[in-house]
Amino acid sequence: MVSFRFDPVTLPASTLALRDEVRAFLAEELAAGRFTPHRNSWGTFDAEFSRRCGERGFIGMRWPQRYGGCEASALDRHVVIEEMLAAGAPVGAHWIADRQSGNNILANGSEAARASILPRIAAGECYFAIGMSEPDSGSDLASVGMRATRTDGGWRLNGTKIWTSVAHRAHYLIALARTAPPGDDRRAGLTQFIVAIDAANGVTTRPIHNLYGAHEFNEVLFEDTFVPDDMIVGEIGAGWQMVTGELAFERSGPDRILSTFQLLRQLVARLAETADARSNVAVGRLVAHLVTLRQMSWSVAGMLERGASPELEAAMVKDVGTAFEQEIPEIARLLVPEQASLTRGDLYGEALAQSVLSAPCFTIRGGTREILRGIIARGLGLR
């Protein structure tokens, strides 16, 4: 029977030194007034900040130098991401490209795609969106209905994607489309395509506003959108394997733990002078959970560094981590009887308001709790 493995990770001295370097960079940025810490760090778009991160070598870190990377370790990249999110840095512009799309292209894309796209991602000048979910499929990716049909020199895509973060600002998305009928196995006949988001090529984005009014999500429509053969990811029909491998990057990182970290920081500051035994126990419990989740996330980074494919462990980190993120605003509301507000100018009130309004999506984005627990149960031989 398969079991979970979350082996401890010991960070080398070079990675600890890199942590200090990133903290110094962020301190310089803050002192210069170049960014204000955001409660929604990896959803906050700042093209200039991404460009400065590219200049410092903080994007595409694991990639070969010929593609703009610095051939760093998975542990090095993990520490950079953790520090960026903990500081509330606006990493949203390059986030998806750096976290998963670029890695997918590096591993499975054509040389033409690697050479033309990866250096621009590493420079913080090329942004990606994720083209997986559809209006009639949700988290059941095997049921996608977007069609790709053969044409001269490539493929024509027709269909719709939904909940597509930053598609209105991205240059590309990687779309999962059906290139053959599913037959008995719905996961067969799927292929990933690198699609330029260009209205002239039949791609239209429509905004979906979230509960607090922000425009992060989109519906994306494809009408006879042409994709050349050298923008296919992997082999024709191998899309399911590409998607499941990609999701290991999406589900296990610090972003599935630290979405409401800024609220936790503000909560600790607010309770500093009025804490009692009840609040000490509650905050201590949250911190203990955070420490444990960090160790689990670091363990997955260690597995990725060794070349493993920890889909099962990544699903567990995502499931437990997003539940923790949702718990923080609920505990905060019980400990501090104060009105949440996005407009009052109070740091705690703003962080609480945004966390309360954002939290419902945490256990949906990147795979619903039900889907994740199905993956975990199957991996453990329980179904």
Short mmCIF file of C-alpha atoms in Angstrom, two decimals:
data_model
loop_
_atom_site.label_atom_id
_atom_site.label_comp_id
_atom_site.label_asym_id
_atom_site.label_seq_id
_atom_site.Cartn_x
_atom_site.Cartn_y
_atom_site.Cartn_z
CA MET A 1 0.00 0.00 0.00
CA VAL A 2 1.22 3.52 -0.85
CA SER A 3 1.79 5.83 2.13
CA PHE A 4 2.63 9.47 2.59
CA ARG A 5 6.25 10.47 2.90
CA PHE A 6 7.11 13.91 4.24
CA ASP A 7 10.81 13.51 4.92
CA PRO A 8 12.45 16.47 6.69
CA VAL A 9 14.62 18.79 4.63
CA THR A 10 17.87 20.37 5.79
CA LEU A 11 18.60 23.62 3.98
CA PRO A 12 22.18 24.05 2.77
CA ALA A 13 24.15 27.13 3.75
CA SER A 14 23.78 28.60 0.26
CA THR A 15 19.98 28.49 0.53
CA LEU A 16 20.06 30.17 3.94
CA ALA A 17 22.30 32.87 2.46
CA LEU A 18 19.82 33.32 -0.37
CA ARG A 19 17.05 33.88 2.18
CA ASP A 20 19.06 36.78 3.60
CA GLU A 21 19.57 38.15 0.09
CA VAL A 22 15.85 38.08 -0.68
CA ARG A 23 14.98 39.72 2.63
CA ALA A 24 17.48 42.49 1.90
CA PHE A 25 15.99 42.99 -1.58
CA LEU A 26 12.47 43.24 -0.14
CA ALA A 27 13.63 45.64 2.56
CA GLU A 28 15.16 47.86 -0.13
CA GLU A 29 11.96 47.77 -2.16
CA LEU A 30 9.86 48.70 0.87
CA ALA A 31 12.23 51.47 1.96
CA ALA A 32 12.09 52.97 -1.53
CA GLY A 33 8.29 52.86 -1.48
CA ARG A 34 8.14 50.64 -4.54
CA PHE A 35 5.40 48.43 -3.10
CA THR A 36 2.99 48.24 -0.20
CA PRO A 37 2.52 44.79 1.39
CA HIS A 38 -0.63 43.24 -0.06
CA ARG A 39 -2.99 40.83 1.60
CA ASN A 40 -3.43 39.07 -1.76
CA SER A 41 0.23 38.87 -2.70
CA TRP A 42 0.24 36.30 -5.50
CA GLY A 43 -2.88 37.83 -7.02
CA THR A 44 -1.47 41.37 -7.06
CA PHE A 45 -0.17 42.46 -10.47
CA ASP A 46 2.86 44.76 -10.64
CA ALA A 47 4.78 44.53 -13.91
CA GLU A 48 7.67 46.69 -12.73
CA PHE A 49 8.18 44.65 -9.58
CA SER A 50 8.24 41.48 -11.68
CA ARG A 51 10.81 43.04 -13.97
CA ARG A 52 13.04 43.91 -10.99
CA CYS A 53 12.68 40.34 -9.72
CA GLY A 54 13.82 39.16 -13.15
CA GLU A 55 16.86 41.41 -12.97
CA ARG A 56 17.82 39.85 -9.63
CA GLY A 57 17.42 36.31 -10.97
CA PHE A 58 14.38 35.47 -8.84
CA ILE A 59 12.24 34.12 -11.72
CA GLY A 60 12.83 30.87 -13.57
CA MET A 61 15.56 30.14 -11.08
CA ARG A 62 15.84 26.40 -11.79
CA TRP A 63 16.05 26.75 -15.56
CA PRO A 64 19.25 26.44 -17.62
CA GLN A 65 21.19 29.63 -18.18
CA ARG A 66 20.54 29.52 -21.92
CA TYR A 67 16.84 30.04 -21.15
CA GLY A 68 17.41 32.88 -18.68
CA GLY A 69 17.65 30.80 -15.50
CA CYS A 70 20.47 30.39 -13.01
CA GLU A 71 20.22 26.60 -12.53
CA ALA A 72 19.30 26.95 -8.86
CA SER A 73 17.76 24.20 -6.75
CA ALA A 74 14.09 23.64 -5.94
CA LEU A 75 14.96 24.57 -2.35
CA ASP A 76 16.43 27.89 -3.49
CA ARG A 77 13.29 28.71 -5.45
CA HIS A 78 11.09 27.66 -2.54
CA VAL A 79 12.80 30.03 -0.13
CA VAL A 80 12.44 32.94 -2.57
CA ILE A 81 8.71 32.31 -2.98
CA GLU A 82 8.17 31.91 0.74
CA GLU A 83 9.89 35.21 1.51
CA MET A 84 8.01 37.05 -1.23
CA LEU A 85 4.63 35.87 0.05
CA ALA A 86 5.48 36.44 3.71
CA ALA A 87 6.39 40.04 2.83
CA GLY A 88 3.20 40.59 0.83
CA ALA A 89 5.19 41.33 -2.33
CA PRO A 90 3.15 41.87 -5.56
CA VAL A 91 4.28 38.80 -7.51
CA GLY A 92 1.06 38.23 -9.46
CA ALA A 93 2.37 39.22 -12.91
CA HIS A 94 4.99 36.48 -13.17
CA TRP A 95 3.43 34.06 -10.69
CA ILE A 96 1.81 31.43 -12.91
CA ALA A 97 4.57 31.48 -15.52
CA ASP A 98 7.24 30.95 -12.88
CA ARG A 99 5.31 28.45 -10.75
CA GLN A 100 4.15 26.02 -13.41
CA SER A 101 3.77 27.11 -17.03
CA GLY A 102 7.47 27.74 -17.60
CA ASN A 103 8.42 24.46 -15.93
CA ASN A 104 5.93 22.63 -18.13
CA ILE A 105 7.37 24.22 -21.27
CA LEU A 106 10.93 23.46 -20.16
CA ALA A 107 10.13 19.80 -19.55
CA ASN A 108 7.71 19.13 -22.40
CA GLY A 109 7.73 22.00 -24.89
CA SER A 110 9.46 22.26 -28.25
CA GLU A 111 12.85 23.92 -28.55
CA ALA A 112 11.19 26.79 -30.42
CA ALA A 113 8.82 27.37 -27.49
CA ARG A 114 11.61 27.17 -24.93
CA ALA A 115 13.88 29.56 -26.79
CA SER A 116 11.21 32.16 -27.55
CA ILE A 117 9.26 32.16 -24.27
CA LEU A 118 11.38 31.10 -21.29
CA PRO A 119 13.95 33.95 -21.39
CA ARG A 120 11.09 36.49 -21.41
CA ILE A 121 9.46 34.79 -18.42
CA ALA A 122 12.77 34.81 -16.54
CA ALA A 123 13.14 38.53 -17.29
CA GLY A 124 9.73 39.19 -15.70
CA GLU A 125 8.30 40.35 -19.02
CA CYS A 126 6.05 37.47 -20.11
CA TYR A 127 2.93 36.38 -18.20
CA PHE A 128 0.82 33.22 -18.34
CA ALA A 129 -2.67 32.04 -17.42
CA ILE A 130 -3.95 28.49 -16.84
CA GLY A 131 -6.47 27.14 -19.37
CA MET A 132 -7.90 24.10 -17.58
CA SER A 133 -11.37 24.65 -16.06
CA GLU A 134 -14.47 24.97 -18.26
CA PRO A 135 -18.06 26.09 -17.57
CA ASP A 136 -19.46 22.54 -17.80
CA SER A 137 -16.54 20.60 -16.31
CA GLY A 138 -15.33 22.44 -13.20
CA SER A 139 -12.71 20.39 -11.38
CA ASP A 140 -13.50 17.30 -13.46
CA LEU A 141 -10.76 17.99 -15.97
CA ALA A 142 -11.31 14.70 -17.78
CA SER A 143 -14.66 16.04 -19.00
CA VAL A 144 -13.28 19.09 -20.83
CA GLY A 145 -15.08 19.81 -24.08
CA MET A 146 -12.76 22.31 -25.77
CA ARG A 147 -11.90 20.91 -29.21
CA ALA A 148 -8.69 21.06 -31.21
CA THR A 149 -8.84 20.03 -34.87
CA ARG A 150 -6.01 19.49 -37.32
CA THR A 151 -5.25 22.16 -39.89
CA ASP A 152 -2.27 23.08 -42.08
CA GLY A 153 0.76 23.62 -39.87
CA GLY A 154 -1.09 23.29 -36.59
CA TRP A 155 -4.47 23.14 -34.86
CA ARG A 156 -7.69 25.14 -34.55
CA LEU A 157 -9.15 25.52 -31.04
CA ASN A 158 -12.81 26.14 -30.26
CA GLY A 159 -14.35 26.29 -26.80
CA THR A 160 -14.40 28.19 -23.51
CA LYS A 161 -12.27 28.28 -20.37
CA ILE A 162 -13.39 29.84 -17.09
CA TRP A 163 -11.97 31.05 -13.74
CA THR A 164 -8.83 31.91 -15.72
CA SER A 165 -6.75 34.16 -13.46
CA VAL A 166 -5.00 37.19 -15.07
CA ALA A 167 -5.98 36.10 -18.61
CA HIS A 168 -6.82 39.74 -19.37
CA ARG A 169 -3.17 40.66 -18.70
CA ALA A 170 -1.35 37.50 -19.74
CA HIS A 171 0.49 36.98 -23.00
CA TYR A 172 -0.19 33.23 -23.17
CA LEU A 173 -2.13 30.43 -21.56
CA ILE A 174 -1.64 26.69 -21.70
CA ALA A 175 -4.98 25.24 -22.78
CA LEU A 176 -6.10 21.66 -22.27
CA ALA A 177 -8.15 20.57 -25.29
CA ARG A 178 -9.58 17.38 -26.70
CA THR A 179 -7.78 16.19 -29.83
CA ALA A 180 -9.59 12.83 -30.04
CA PRO A 181 -12.86 11.37 -28.71
CA PRO A 182 -12.51 10.05 -25.14
CA GLY A 183 -13.77 6.52 -25.76
CA ASP A 184 -13.77 4.32 -22.67
CA ASP A 185 -11.06 6.39 -20.99
CA ARG A 186 -12.07 10.04 -20.62
CA ARG A 187 -8.47 10.97 -19.81
CA ALA A 188 -7.29 9.87 -23.25
CA GLY A 189 -7.31 12.15 -26.28
CA LEU A 190 -6.32 15.32 -24.39
CA THR A 191 -3.48 17.64 -25.42
CA GLN A 192 -1.99 20.85 -24.04
CA PHE A 193 -1.37 23.87 -26.29
CA ILE A 194 0.51 27.13 -25.70
CA VAL A 195 -1.95 29.75 -26.93
CA ALA A 196 -1.13 33.41 -27.51
CA ILE A 197 -3.92 35.54 -25.99
CA ASP A 198 -4.66 37.66 -29.02
CA ALA A 199 -8.05 38.95 -30.11
CA ALA A 200 -6.85 38.92 -33.71
CA ASN A 201 -6.44 35.14 -33.39
CA GLY A 202 -9.93 34.52 -32.05
CA VAL A 203 -9.24 34.78 -28.29
CA THR A 204 -11.67 36.89 -26.23
CA THR A 205 -11.49 37.49 -22.47
CA ARG A 206 -14.49 38.47 -20.37
CA PRO A 207 -14.08 39.65 -16.75
CA ILE A 208 -15.45 37.80 -13.72
CA HIS A 209 -15.37 40.01 -10.61
CA ASN A 210 -14.90 38.41 -7.22
CA LEU A 211 -16.76 39.18 -3.99
CA TYR A 212 -14.66 42.23 -3.13
CA GLY A 213 -14.91 43.68 -6.62
CA ALA A 214 -11.49 42.80 -7.97
CA HIS A 215 -11.00 41.58 -11.53
CA GLU A 216 -8.74 38.55 -11.30
CA PHE A 217 -10.82 35.81 -12.94
CA ASN A 218 -11.93 35.64 -16.55
CA GLU A 219 -13.95 33.66 -19.02
CA VAL A 220 -11.85 33.03 -22.14
CA LEU A 221 -13.46 32.17 -25.47
CA PHE A 222 -11.62 30.56 -28.41
CA GLU A 223 -13.05 30.78 -31.90
CA ASP A 224 -10.99 29.04 -34.59
CA THR A 225 -7.85 30.02 -32.69
CA PHE A 226 -4.76 28.83 -34.53
CA VAL A 227 -1.89 27.16 -32.65
CA PRO A 228 1.21 26.08 -34.62
CA ASP A 229 2.65 22.61 -34.16
CA ASP A 230 5.68 23.90 -32.27
CA MET A 231 3.40 25.23 -29.52
CA ILE A 232 2.15 21.79 -28.49
CA VAL A 233 3.19 20.73 -24.97
CA GLY A 234 4.32 17.10 -24.95
CA GLU A 235 2.86 14.53 -27.33
CA ILE A 236 -0.58 14.61 -28.91
CA GLY A 237 -2.92 12.77 -26.57
CA ALA A 238 -0.60 13.08 -23.54
CA GLY A 239 -2.37 16.09 -22.04
CA TRP A 240 -3.61 14.27 -18.96
CA GLN A 241 -0.08 13.32 -17.93
CA MET A 242 1.03 16.90 -18.54
CA VAL A 243 -1.77 18.32 -16.39
CA THR A 244 -1.27 15.99 -13.44
CA GLY A 245 2.47 16.65 -13.41
CA GLU A 246 1.87 20.40 -13.60
CA LEU A 247 -0.53 20.34 -10.67
CA ALA A 248 2.21 19.08 -8.34
CA PHE A 249 3.83 22.51 -8.76
CA GLU A 250 0.50 24.31 -8.28
CA ARG A 251 -0.70 22.50 -5.17
CA SER A 252 2.26 22.20 -2.83
CA GLY A 253 3.89 25.61 -2.60
CA PRO A 254 3.77 28.32 0.07
CA ASP A 255 0.85 29.96 -1.76
CA ARG A 256 -1.41 27.18 -0.41
CA ILE A 257 -0.42 28.10 3.14
CA LEU A 258 0.21 31.86 3.22
CA SER A 259 -2.85 33.39 1.51
CA THR A 260 -4.08 34.82 4.84
CA PHE A 261 -0.66 35.15 6.49
CA GLN A 262 -0.87 38.95 6.45
CA LEU A 263 -4.05 38.71 8.54
CA LEU A 264 -2.28 36.42 11.01
CA ARG A 265 0.49 38.99 11.36
CA GLN A 266 -2.01 41.77 11.92
CA LEU A 267 -3.91 39.62 14.42
CA VAL A 268 -0.78 38.99 16.48
CA ALA A 269 0.00 42.73 16.45
CA ARG A 270 -3.57 43.61 17.47
CA LEU A 271 -3.49 41.12 20.38
CA ALA A 272 -0.03 42.11 21.60
CA GLU A 273 -1.32 44.26 24.47
CA THR A 274 -4.65 42.59 25.20
CA ALA A 275 -3.86 38.90 24.89
CA ASP A 276 -5.29 36.49 27.43
CA ALA A 277 -5.07 32.72 27.91
CA ARG A 278 -7.81 32.09 25.34
CA SER A 279 -6.21 34.15 22.59
CA ASN A 280 -2.73 32.80 23.38
CA VAL A 281 -3.96 29.23 22.92
CA ALA A 282 -5.78 30.08 19.67
CA VAL A 283 -2.85 31.94 18.12
CA GLY A 284 -0.40 29.31 19.32
CA ARG A 285 -2.49 26.64 17.63
CA LEU A 286 -2.48 28.57 14.34
CA VAL A 287 1.28 29.06 14.49
CA ALA A 288 1.82 25.36 15.25
CA HIS A 289 -0.29 24.44 12.23
CA LEU A 290 1.66 26.88 10.07
CA VAL A 291 5.00 25.42 11.15
CA THR A 292 3.81 21.89 10.37
CA LEU A 293 2.45 22.88 6.96
CA ARG A 294 5.70 24.65 6.12
CA GLN A 295 7.63 21.47 6.85
CA MET A 296 5.27 19.48 4.62
CA SER A 297 5.62 22.01 1.82
CA TRP A 298 9.40 22.03 2.18
CA SER A 299 9.39 18.24 2.01
CA VAL A 300 7.56 18.34 -1.34
CA ALA A 301 10.15 20.86 -2.58
CA GLY A 302 12.82 18.36 -1.58
CA MET A 303 11.06 15.63 -3.57
CA LEU A 304 10.89 17.89 -6.62
CA GLU A 305 14.59 18.60 -6.21
CA ARG A 306 15.26 14.86 -6.33
CA GLY A 307 13.21 14.53 -9.52
CA ALA A 308 10.26 12.77 -7.88
CA SER A 309 6.59 13.35 -8.79
CA PRO A 310 4.86 13.91 -5.44
CA GLU A 311 1.28 14.31 -6.68
CA LEU A 312 -0.12 12.54 -3.60
CA GLU A 313 1.82 14.63 -1.10
CA ALA A 314 1.07 17.82 -3.05
CA ALA A 315 -2.66 17.05 -2.90
CA MET A 316 -2.42 16.60 0.87
CA VAL A 317 -0.55 19.91 1.33
CA LYS A 318 -3.14 21.72 -0.76
CA ASP A 319 -6.12 20.18 1.06
CA VAL A 320 -4.83 20.77 4.59
CA GLY A 321 -3.16 24.08 3.71
CA THR A 322 -6.20 25.77 2.22
CA ALA A 323 -8.36 24.63 5.15
CA PHE A 324 -5.82 26.34 7.41
CA GLU A 325 -5.97 29.51 5.31
CA GLN A 326 -9.76 29.57 5.71
CA GLU A 327 -9.49 29.01 9.45
CA ILE A 328 -7.41 32.12 10.15
CA PRO A 329 -10.16 34.71 9.44
CA GLU A 330 -12.69 32.66 11.40
CA ILE A 331 -10.42 32.53 14.46
CA ALA A 332 -9.61 36.23 14.06
CA ARG A 333 -13.31 37.16 14.09
CA LEU A 334 -13.76 35.29 17.36
CA LEU A 335 -10.72 36.83 19.05
CA VAL A 336 -11.15 40.47 17.98
CA PRO A 337 -14.77 41.69 17.92
CA GLU A 338 -14.13 44.36 15.34
CA GLN A 339 -15.87 45.26 12.11
CA ALA A 340 -14.03 44.26 8.95
CA SER A 341 -13.71 47.00 6.33
CA LEU A 342 -11.98 47.40 2.99
CA THR A 343 -12.21 51.19 3.08
CA ARG A 344 -11.63 52.33 6.66
CA GLY A 345 -7.84 52.43 6.35
CA ASP A 346 -7.22 50.12 9.31
CA LEU A 347 -4.65 47.43 8.45
CA TYR A 348 -6.28 44.74 10.57
CA GLY A 349 -9.80 45.58 9.35
CA GLU A 350 -8.70 45.56 5.71
CA ALA A 351 -6.83 42.29 6.05
CA LEU A 352 -9.81 40.69 7.79
CA ALA A 353 -12.31 41.94 5.21
CA GLN A 354 -10.29 40.75 2.24
CA SER A 355 -9.58 37.39 3.89
CA VAL A 356 -13.26 36.80 4.69
CA LEU A 357 -14.30 37.61 1.13
CA SER A 358 -11.47 35.63 -0.49
CA ALA A 359 -11.47 32.54 1.73
CA PRO A 360 -14.40 30.65 0.11
CA CYS A 361 -12.37 30.15 -3.08
CA PHE A 362 -9.29 28.72 -1.36
CA THR A 363 -10.63 25.16 -1.29
CA ILE A 364 -11.83 25.45 -4.91
CA ARG A 365 -8.95 26.98 -6.86
CA GLY A 366 -6.26 24.52 -7.87
CA GLY A 367 -8.60 21.57 -7.30
CA THR A 368 -11.61 21.26 -5.02
CA ARG A 369 -11.40 19.51 -1.67
CA GLU A 370 -13.51 16.65 -3.04
CA ILE A 371 -11.20 16.10 -6.01
CA LEU A 372 -8.09 16.25 -3.83
CA ARG A 373 -9.45 13.76 -1.35
CA GLY A 374 -10.36 11.44 -4.20
CA ILE A 375 -6.72 11.63 -5.39
CA ILE A 376 -5.48 10.95 -1.87
CA ALA A 377 -7.86 8.03 -1.37
CA ARG A 378 -6.87 6.50 -4.71
CA GLY A 379 -3.18 6.96 -3.92
CA LEU A 380 -3.61 5.19 -0.62
CA GLY A 381 -5.47 2.31 -2.25
CA LEU A 382 -8.77 3.18 -0.56
CA ARG A 383 -10.79 3.40 -3.78
#
